[in-house]
XYZ file of N, CA, C and O in Angstrom:
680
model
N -0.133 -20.161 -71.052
C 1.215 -20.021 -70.557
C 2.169 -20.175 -71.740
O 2.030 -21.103 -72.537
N 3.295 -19.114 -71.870
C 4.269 -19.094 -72.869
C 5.428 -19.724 -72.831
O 6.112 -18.797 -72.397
N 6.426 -20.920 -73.004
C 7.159 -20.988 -72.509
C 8.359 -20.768 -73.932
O 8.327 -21.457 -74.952
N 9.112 -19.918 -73.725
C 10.126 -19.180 -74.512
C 11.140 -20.925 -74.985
O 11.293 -21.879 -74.222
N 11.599 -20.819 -76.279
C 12.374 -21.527 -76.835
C 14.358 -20.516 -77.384
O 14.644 -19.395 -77.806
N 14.948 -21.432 -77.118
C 15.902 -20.840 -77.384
C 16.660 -21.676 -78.791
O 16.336 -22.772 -79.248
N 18.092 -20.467 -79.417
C 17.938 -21.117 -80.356
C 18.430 -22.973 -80.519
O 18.383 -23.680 -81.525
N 18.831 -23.284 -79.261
C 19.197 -24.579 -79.432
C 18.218 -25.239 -79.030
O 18.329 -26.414 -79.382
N 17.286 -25.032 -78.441
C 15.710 -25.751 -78.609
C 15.138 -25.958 -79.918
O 14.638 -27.055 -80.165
N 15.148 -24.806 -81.018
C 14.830 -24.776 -82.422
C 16.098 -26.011 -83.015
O 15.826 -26.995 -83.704
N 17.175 -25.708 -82.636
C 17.613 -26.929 -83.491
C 18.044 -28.227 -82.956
O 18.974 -28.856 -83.463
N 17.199 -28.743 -81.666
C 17.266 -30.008 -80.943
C 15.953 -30.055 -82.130
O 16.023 -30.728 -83.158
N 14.717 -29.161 -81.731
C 13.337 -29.762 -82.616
C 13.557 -30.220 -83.919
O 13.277 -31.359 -84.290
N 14.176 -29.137 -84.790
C 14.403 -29.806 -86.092
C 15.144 -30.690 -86.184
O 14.630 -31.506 -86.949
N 16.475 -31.168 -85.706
C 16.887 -32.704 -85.775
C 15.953 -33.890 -85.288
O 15.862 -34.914 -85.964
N 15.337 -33.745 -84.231
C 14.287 -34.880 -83.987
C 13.368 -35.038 -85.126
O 12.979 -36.153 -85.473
N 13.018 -33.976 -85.705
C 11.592 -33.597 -86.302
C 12.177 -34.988 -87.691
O 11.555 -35.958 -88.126
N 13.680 -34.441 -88.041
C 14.096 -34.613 -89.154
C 14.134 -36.473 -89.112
O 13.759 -37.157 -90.065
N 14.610 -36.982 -87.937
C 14.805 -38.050 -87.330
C 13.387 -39.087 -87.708
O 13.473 -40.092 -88.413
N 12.054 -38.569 -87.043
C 10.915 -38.828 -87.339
C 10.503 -39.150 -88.490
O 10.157 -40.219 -88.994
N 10.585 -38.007 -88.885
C 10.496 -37.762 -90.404
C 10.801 -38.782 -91.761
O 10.121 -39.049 -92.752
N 11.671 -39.059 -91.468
C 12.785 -40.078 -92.497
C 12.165 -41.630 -92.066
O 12.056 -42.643 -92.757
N 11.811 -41.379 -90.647
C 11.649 -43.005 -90.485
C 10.067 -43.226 -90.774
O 9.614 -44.342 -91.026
N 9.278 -42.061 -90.712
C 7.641 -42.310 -91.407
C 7.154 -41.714 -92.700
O 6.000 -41.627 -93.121
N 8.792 -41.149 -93.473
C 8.026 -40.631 -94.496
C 7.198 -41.185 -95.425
O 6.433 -40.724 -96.272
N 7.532 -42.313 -95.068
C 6.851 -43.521 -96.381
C 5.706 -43.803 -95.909
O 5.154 -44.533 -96.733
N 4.603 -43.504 -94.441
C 3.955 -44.137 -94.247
C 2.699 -43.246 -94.300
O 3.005 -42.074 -94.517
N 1.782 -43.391 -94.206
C 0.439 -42.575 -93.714
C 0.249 -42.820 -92.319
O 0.146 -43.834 -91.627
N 0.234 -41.761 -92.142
C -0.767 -41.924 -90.025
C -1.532 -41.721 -89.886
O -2.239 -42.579 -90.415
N -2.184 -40.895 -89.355
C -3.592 -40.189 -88.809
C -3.904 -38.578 -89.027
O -4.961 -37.951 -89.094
N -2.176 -38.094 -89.126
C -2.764 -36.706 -89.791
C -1.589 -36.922 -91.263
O -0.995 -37.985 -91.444
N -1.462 -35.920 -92.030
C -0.581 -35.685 -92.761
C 0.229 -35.732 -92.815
O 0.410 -34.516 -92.751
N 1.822 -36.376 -92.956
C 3.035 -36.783 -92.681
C 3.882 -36.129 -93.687
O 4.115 -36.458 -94.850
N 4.368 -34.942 -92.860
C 4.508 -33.441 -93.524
C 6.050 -33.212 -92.243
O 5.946 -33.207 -91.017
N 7.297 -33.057 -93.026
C 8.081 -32.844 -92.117
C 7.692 -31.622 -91.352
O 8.022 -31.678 -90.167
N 7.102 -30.582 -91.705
C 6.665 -29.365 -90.673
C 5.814 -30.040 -89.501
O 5.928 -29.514 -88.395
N 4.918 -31.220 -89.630
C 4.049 -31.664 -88.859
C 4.877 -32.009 -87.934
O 4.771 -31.418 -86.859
N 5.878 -33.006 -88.078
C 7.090 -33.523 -87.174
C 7.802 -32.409 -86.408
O 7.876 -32.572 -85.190
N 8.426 -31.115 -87.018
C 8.933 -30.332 -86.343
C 7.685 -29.087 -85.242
O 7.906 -28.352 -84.280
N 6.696 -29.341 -85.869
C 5.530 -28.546 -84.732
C 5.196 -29.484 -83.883
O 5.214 -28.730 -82.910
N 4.809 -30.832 -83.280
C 5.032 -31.749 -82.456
C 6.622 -31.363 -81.797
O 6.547 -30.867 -80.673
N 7.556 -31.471 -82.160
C 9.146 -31.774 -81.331
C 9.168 -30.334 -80.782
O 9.586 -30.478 -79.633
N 8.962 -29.140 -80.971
C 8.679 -27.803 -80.590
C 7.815 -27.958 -79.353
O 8.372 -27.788 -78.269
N 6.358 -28.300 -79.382
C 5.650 -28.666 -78.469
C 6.453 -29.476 -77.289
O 6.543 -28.988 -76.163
N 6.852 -30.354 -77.519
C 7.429 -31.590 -76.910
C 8.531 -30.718 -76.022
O 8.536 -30.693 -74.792
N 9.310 -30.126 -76.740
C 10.572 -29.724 -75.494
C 9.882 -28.290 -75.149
O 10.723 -27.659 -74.509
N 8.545 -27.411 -75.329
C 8.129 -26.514 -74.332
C 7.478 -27.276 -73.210
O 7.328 -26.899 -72.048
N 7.161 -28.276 -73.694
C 6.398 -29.191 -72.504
C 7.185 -29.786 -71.450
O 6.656 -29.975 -70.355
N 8.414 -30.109 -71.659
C 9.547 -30.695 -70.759
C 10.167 -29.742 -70.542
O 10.816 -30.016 -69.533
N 10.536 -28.158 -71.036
C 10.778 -27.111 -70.407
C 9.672 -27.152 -68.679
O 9.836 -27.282 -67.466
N 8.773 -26.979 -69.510
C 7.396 -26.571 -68.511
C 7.600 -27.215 -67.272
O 7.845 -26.577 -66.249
N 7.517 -28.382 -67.306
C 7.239 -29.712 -66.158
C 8.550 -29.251 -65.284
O 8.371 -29.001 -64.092
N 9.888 -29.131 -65.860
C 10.995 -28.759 -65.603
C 11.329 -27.992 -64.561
O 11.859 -28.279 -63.488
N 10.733 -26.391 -65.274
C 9.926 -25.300 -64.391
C 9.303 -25.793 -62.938
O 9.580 -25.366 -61.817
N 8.561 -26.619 -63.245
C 7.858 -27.124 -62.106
C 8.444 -27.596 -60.684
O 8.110 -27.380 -59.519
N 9.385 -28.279 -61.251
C 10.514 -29.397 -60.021
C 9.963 -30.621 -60.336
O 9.710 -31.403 -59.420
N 9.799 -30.833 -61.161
C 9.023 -32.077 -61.837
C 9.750 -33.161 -62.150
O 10.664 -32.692 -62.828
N 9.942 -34.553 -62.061
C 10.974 -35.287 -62.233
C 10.666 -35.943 -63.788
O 9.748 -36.762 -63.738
N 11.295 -35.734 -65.278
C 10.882 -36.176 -65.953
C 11.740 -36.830 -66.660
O 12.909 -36.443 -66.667
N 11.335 -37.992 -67.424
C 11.727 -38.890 -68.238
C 11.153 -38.686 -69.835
O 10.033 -39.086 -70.151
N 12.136 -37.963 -70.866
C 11.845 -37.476 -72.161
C 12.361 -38.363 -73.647
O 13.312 -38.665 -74.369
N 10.854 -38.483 -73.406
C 11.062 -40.075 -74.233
C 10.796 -39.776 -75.474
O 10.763 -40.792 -76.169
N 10.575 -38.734 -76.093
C 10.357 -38.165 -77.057
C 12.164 -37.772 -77.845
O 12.439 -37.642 -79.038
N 13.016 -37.683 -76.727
C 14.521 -37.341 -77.683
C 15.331 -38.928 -78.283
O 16.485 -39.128 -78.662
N 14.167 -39.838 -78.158
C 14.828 -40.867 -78.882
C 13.818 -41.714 -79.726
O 12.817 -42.385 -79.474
N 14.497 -41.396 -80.785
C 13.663 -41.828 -81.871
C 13.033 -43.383 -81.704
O 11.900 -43.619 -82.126
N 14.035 -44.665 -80.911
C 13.830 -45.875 -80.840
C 12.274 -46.125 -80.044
O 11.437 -47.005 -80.244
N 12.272 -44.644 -78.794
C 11.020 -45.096 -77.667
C 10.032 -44.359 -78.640
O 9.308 -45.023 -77.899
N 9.402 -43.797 -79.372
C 8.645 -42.892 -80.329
C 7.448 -43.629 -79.512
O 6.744 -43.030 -78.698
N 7.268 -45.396 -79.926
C 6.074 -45.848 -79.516
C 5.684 -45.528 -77.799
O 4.963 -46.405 -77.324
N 6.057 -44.423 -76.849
C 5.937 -44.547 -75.643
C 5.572 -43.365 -75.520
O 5.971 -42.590 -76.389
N 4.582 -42.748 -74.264
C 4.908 -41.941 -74.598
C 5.860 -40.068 -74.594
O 7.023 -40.011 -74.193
N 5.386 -39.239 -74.909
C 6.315 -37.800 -74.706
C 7.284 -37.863 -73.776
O 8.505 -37.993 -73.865
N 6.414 -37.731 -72.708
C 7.050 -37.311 -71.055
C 6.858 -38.522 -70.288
O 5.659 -38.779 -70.402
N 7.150 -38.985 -69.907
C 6.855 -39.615 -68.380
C 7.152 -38.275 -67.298
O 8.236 -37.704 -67.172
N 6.526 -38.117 -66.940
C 6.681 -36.807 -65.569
C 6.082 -37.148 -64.217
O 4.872 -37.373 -64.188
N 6.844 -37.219 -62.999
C 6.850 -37.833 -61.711
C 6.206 -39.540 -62.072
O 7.037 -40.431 -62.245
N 5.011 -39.796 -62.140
C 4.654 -41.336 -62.537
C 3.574 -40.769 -63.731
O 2.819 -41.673 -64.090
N 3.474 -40.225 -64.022
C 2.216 -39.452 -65.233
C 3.018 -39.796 -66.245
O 4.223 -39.554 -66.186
N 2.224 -40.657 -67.737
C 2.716 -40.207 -68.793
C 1.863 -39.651 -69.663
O 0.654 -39.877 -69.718
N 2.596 -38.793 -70.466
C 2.324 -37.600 -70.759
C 2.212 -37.866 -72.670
O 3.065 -38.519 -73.272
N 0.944 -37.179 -73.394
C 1.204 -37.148 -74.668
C 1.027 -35.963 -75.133
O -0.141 -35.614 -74.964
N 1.930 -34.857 -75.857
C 1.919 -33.270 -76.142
C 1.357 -33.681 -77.416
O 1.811 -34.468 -78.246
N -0.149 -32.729 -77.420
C -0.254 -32.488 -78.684
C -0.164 -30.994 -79.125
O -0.773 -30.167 -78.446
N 0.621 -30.550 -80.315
C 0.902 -29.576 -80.689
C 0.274 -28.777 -82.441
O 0.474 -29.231 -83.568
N -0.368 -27.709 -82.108
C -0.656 -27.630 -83.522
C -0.126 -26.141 -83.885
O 0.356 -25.381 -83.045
N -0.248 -25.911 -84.924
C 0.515 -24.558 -85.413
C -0.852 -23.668 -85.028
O -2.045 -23.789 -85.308
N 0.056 -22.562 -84.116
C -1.129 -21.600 -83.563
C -2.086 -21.090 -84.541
O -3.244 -21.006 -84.132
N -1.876 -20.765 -85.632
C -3.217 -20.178 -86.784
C -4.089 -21.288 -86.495
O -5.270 -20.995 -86.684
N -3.925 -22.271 -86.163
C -5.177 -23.492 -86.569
C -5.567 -23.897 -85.321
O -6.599 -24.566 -85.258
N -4.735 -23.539 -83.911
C -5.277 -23.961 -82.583
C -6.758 -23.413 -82.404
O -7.320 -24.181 -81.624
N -7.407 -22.655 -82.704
C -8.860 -22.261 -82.404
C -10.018 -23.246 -83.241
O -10.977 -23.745 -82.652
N -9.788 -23.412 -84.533
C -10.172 -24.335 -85.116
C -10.202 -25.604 -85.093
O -11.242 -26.261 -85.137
N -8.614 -26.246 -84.992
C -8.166 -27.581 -85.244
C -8.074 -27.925 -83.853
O -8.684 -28.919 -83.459
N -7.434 -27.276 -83.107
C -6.551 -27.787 -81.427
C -7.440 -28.905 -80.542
O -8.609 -29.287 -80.499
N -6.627 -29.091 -80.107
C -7.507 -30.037 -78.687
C -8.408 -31.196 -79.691
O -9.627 -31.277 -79.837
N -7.466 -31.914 -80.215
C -8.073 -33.008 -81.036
C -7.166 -34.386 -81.170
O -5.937 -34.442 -81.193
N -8.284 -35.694 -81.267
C -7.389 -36.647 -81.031
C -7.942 -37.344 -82.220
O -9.146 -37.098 -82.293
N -7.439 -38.300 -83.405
C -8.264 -38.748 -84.589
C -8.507 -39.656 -83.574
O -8.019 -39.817 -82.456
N -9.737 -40.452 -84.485
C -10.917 -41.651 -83.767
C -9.283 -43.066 -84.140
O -9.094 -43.859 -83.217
N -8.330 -43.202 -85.414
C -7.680 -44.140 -85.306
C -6.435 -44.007 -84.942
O -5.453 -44.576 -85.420
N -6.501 -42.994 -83.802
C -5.224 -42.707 -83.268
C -5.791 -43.247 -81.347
O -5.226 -44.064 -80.620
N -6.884 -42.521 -81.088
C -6.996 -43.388 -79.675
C -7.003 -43.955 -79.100
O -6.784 -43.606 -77.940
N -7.285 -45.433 -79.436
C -6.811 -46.930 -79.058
C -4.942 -46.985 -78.640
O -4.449 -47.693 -77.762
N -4.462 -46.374 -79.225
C -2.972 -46.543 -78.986
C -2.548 -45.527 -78.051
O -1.699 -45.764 -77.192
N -3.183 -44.255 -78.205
C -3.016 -43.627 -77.008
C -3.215 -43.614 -75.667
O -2.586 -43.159 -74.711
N -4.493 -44.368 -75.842
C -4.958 -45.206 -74.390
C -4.171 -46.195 -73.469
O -4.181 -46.583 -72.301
N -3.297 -46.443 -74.948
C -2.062 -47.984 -74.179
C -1.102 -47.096 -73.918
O -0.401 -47.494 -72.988
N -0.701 -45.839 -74.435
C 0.864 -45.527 -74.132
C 0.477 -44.132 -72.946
O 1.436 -43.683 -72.317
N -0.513 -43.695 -72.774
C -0.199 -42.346 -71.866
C -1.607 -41.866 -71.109
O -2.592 -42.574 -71.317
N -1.737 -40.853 -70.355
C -2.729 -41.107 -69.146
C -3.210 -39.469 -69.053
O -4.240 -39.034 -68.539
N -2.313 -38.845 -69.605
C -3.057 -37.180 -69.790
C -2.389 -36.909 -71.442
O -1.416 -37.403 -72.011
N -3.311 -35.993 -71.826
C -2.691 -35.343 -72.733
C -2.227 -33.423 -72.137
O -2.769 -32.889 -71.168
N -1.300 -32.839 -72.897
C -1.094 -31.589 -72.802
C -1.593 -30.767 -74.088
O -1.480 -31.221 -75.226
N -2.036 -29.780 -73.860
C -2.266 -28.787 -75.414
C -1.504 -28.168 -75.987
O -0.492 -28.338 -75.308
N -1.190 -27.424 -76.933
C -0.182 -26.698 -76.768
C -0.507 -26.218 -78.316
O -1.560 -26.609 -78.819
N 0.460 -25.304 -79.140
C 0.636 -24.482 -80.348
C 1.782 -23.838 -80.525
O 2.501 -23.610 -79.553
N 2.091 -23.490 -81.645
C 3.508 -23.045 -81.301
C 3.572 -22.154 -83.126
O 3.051 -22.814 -84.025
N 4.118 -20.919 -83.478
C 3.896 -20.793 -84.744
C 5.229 -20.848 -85.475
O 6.151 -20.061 -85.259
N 5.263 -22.089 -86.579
C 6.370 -22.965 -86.912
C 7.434 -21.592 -87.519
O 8.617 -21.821 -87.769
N 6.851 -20.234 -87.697
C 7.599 -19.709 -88.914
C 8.836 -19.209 -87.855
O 10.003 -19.297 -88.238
N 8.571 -18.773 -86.740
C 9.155 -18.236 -85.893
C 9.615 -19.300 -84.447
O 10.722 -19.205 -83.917
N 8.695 -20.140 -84.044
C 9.252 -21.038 -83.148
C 10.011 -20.239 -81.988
O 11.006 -20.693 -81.422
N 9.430 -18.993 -81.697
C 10.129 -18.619 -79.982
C 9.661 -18.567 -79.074
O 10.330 -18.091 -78.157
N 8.322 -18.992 -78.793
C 8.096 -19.958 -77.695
C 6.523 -20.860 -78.184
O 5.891 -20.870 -79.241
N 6.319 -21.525 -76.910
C 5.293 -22.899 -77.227
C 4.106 -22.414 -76.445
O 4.338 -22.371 -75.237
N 2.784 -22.002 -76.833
C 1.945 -21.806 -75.525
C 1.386 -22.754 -75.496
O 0.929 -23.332 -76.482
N 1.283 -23.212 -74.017
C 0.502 -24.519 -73.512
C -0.799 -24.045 -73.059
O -0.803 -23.168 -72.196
N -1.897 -24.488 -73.504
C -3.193 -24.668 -73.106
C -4.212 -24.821 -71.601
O -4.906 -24.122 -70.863
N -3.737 -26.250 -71.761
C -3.825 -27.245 -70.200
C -4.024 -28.415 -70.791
O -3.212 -28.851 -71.606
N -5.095 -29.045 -70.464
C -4.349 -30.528 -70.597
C -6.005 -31.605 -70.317
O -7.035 -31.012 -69.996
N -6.003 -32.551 -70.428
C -7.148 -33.643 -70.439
C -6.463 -35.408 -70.082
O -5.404 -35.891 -70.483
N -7.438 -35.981 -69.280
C -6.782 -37.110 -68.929
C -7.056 -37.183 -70.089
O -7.629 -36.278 -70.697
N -6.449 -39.019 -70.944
C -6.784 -39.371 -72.103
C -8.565 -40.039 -72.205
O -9.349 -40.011 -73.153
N -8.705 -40.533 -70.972
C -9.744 -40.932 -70.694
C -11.047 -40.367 -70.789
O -12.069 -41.052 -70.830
N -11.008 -38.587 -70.837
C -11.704 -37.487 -71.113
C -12.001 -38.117 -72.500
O -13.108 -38.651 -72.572
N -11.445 -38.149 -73.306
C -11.699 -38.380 -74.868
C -12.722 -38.819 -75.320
O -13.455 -38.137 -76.036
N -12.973 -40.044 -74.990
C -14.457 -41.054 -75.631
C -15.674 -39.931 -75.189
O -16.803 -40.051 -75.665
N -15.384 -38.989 -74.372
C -16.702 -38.149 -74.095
C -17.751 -37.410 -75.138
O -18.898 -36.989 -74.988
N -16.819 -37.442 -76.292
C -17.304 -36.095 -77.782
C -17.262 -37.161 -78.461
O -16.697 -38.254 -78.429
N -18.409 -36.276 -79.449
C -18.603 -37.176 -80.460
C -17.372 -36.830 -81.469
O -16.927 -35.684 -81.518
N -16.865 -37.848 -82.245
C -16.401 -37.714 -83.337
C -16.644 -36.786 -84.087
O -17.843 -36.508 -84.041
N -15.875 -35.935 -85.012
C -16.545 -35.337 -86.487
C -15.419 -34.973 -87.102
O -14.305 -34.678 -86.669
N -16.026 -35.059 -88.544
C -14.842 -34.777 -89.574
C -14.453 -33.330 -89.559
O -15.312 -32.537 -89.945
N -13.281 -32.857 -89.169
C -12.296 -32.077 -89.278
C -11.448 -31.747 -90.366
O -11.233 -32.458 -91.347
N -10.948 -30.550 -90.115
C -9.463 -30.037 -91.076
C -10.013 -29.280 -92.394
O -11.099 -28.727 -92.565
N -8.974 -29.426 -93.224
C -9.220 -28.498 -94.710
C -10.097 -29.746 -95.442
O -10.459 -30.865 -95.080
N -10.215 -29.079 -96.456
C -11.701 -30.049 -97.493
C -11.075 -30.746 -97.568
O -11.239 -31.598 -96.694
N -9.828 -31.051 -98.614
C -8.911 -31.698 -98.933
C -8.469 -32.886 -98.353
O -8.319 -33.901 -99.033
N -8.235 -32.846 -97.093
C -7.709 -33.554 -96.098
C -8.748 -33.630 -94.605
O -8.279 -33.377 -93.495
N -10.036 -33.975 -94.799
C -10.489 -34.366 -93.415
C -9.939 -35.820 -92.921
O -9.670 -36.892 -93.463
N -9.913 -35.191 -91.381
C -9.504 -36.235 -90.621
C -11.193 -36.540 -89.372
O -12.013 -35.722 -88.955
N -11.114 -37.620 -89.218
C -12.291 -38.131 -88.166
C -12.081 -37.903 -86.728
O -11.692 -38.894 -86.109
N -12.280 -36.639 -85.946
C -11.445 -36.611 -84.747
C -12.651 -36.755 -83.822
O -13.865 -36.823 -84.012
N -11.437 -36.786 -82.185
C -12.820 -36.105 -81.511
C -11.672 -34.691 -80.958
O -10.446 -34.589 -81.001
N -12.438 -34.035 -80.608
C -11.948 -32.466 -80.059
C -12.756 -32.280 -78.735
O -13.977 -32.390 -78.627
N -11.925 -32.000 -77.815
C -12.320 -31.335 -76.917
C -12.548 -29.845 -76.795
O -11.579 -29.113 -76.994
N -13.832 -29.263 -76.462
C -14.181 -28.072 -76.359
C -13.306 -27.429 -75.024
O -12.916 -27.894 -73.953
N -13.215 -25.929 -75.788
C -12.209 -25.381 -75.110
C -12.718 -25.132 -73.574
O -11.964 -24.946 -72.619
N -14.014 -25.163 -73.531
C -14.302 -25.102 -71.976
C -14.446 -26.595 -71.059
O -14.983 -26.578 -69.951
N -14.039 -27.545 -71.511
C -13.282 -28.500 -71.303
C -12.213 -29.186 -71.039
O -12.078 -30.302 -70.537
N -11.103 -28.056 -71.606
C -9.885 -28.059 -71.642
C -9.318 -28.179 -69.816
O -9.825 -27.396 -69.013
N -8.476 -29.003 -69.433
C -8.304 -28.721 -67.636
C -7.195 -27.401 -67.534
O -6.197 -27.377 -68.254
N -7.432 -26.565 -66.776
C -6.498 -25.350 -66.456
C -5.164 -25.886 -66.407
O -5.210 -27.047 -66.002
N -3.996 -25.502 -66.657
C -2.471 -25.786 -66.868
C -2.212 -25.963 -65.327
O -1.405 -26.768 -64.862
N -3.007 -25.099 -64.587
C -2.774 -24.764 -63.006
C -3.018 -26.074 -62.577
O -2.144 -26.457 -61.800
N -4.173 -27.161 -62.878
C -4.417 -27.977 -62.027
C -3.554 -29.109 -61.995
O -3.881 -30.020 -61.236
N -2.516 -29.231 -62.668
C -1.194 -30.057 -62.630
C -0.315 -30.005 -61.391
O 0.525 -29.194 -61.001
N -0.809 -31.188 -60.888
C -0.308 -31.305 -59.290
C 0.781 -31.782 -59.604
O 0.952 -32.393 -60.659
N 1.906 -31.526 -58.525
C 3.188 -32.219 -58.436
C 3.115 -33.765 -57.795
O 4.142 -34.433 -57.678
């Protein structure tokens, strides 16, 4: 599913992205801490609260303030929600992945994840995937991921694993 961005969606993302950005540039996380990384997440993030939106969905977007960051994306009807977003060239490869020292915290802040991709050069719309409780996760094994350079320890869910976008009940 495509959901179209407009141009004040592109520049809500890049001010958040920029927001993020500044307050972790100093740090290491779990993937690369790359202001493009920040603005392909905040892209994801408001096609995803577009989406739910779409729906009649009652949501709480906890992602437009930098202070709640630790909480997570969406809260949507009582679901909270964590968008993960990767730049579409790398969704077949990379997508549908959670690092092994990123899950423990995801487990405390949110209860599904969403998929999603979006291609940063252009940013006019976000395609969403579907989605996995977080709890799905511990199911795969771990393995090292990404470019040589930069492996990360993830686990990935296989795409025939992935839950249909459809099965998102109201």
């Amino acid at each position: 599913m495509n959901i179209p961005l407009t141009e004040e969606d592109r520049l809500l993302a890049e001010e958040l992205a920029s927001e993020t950005y500044e307050k972790y540039k100093n740090y290491s996380g779990h993937y690369r801490n790359l202001k493009s990384s920040h603005s392909i997440g905040r892209y994801g993030e408001i096609g995803a609260h577009k989406f739910f939106k779409e729906l009649g969905m009652k949501c709480q977007a906890h992602y437009l303030f930098v202070e709640e960051d630790h909480l997570c994306d969406l809260t949507v009807d009582d679901t909270r929600w964590d968008i993960k977003t990767w730049n579409s060239k790398y969704w077949q490869v990379w997508g549908r992945a959670v690092s092994t020292t990123q899950l423990e915290k995801l487990e405390a802040k949110a209860d599904a994840i969403l998929w999603a991709s979006v291609d940063p050069m252009t940013a006019l719309e976000v395609t969403i995937y579907g989605w996995n409780y977080v709890d799905d996760i511990r199911r795969y094994e771990p393995e090292w991921m990404g470019p040589e350079e930069n492996k990360v320890h993830n686990y990935q869910v296989p795409m025939g694993d992935v839950r249909p976008i459809l099965d998102i009940k109201k």
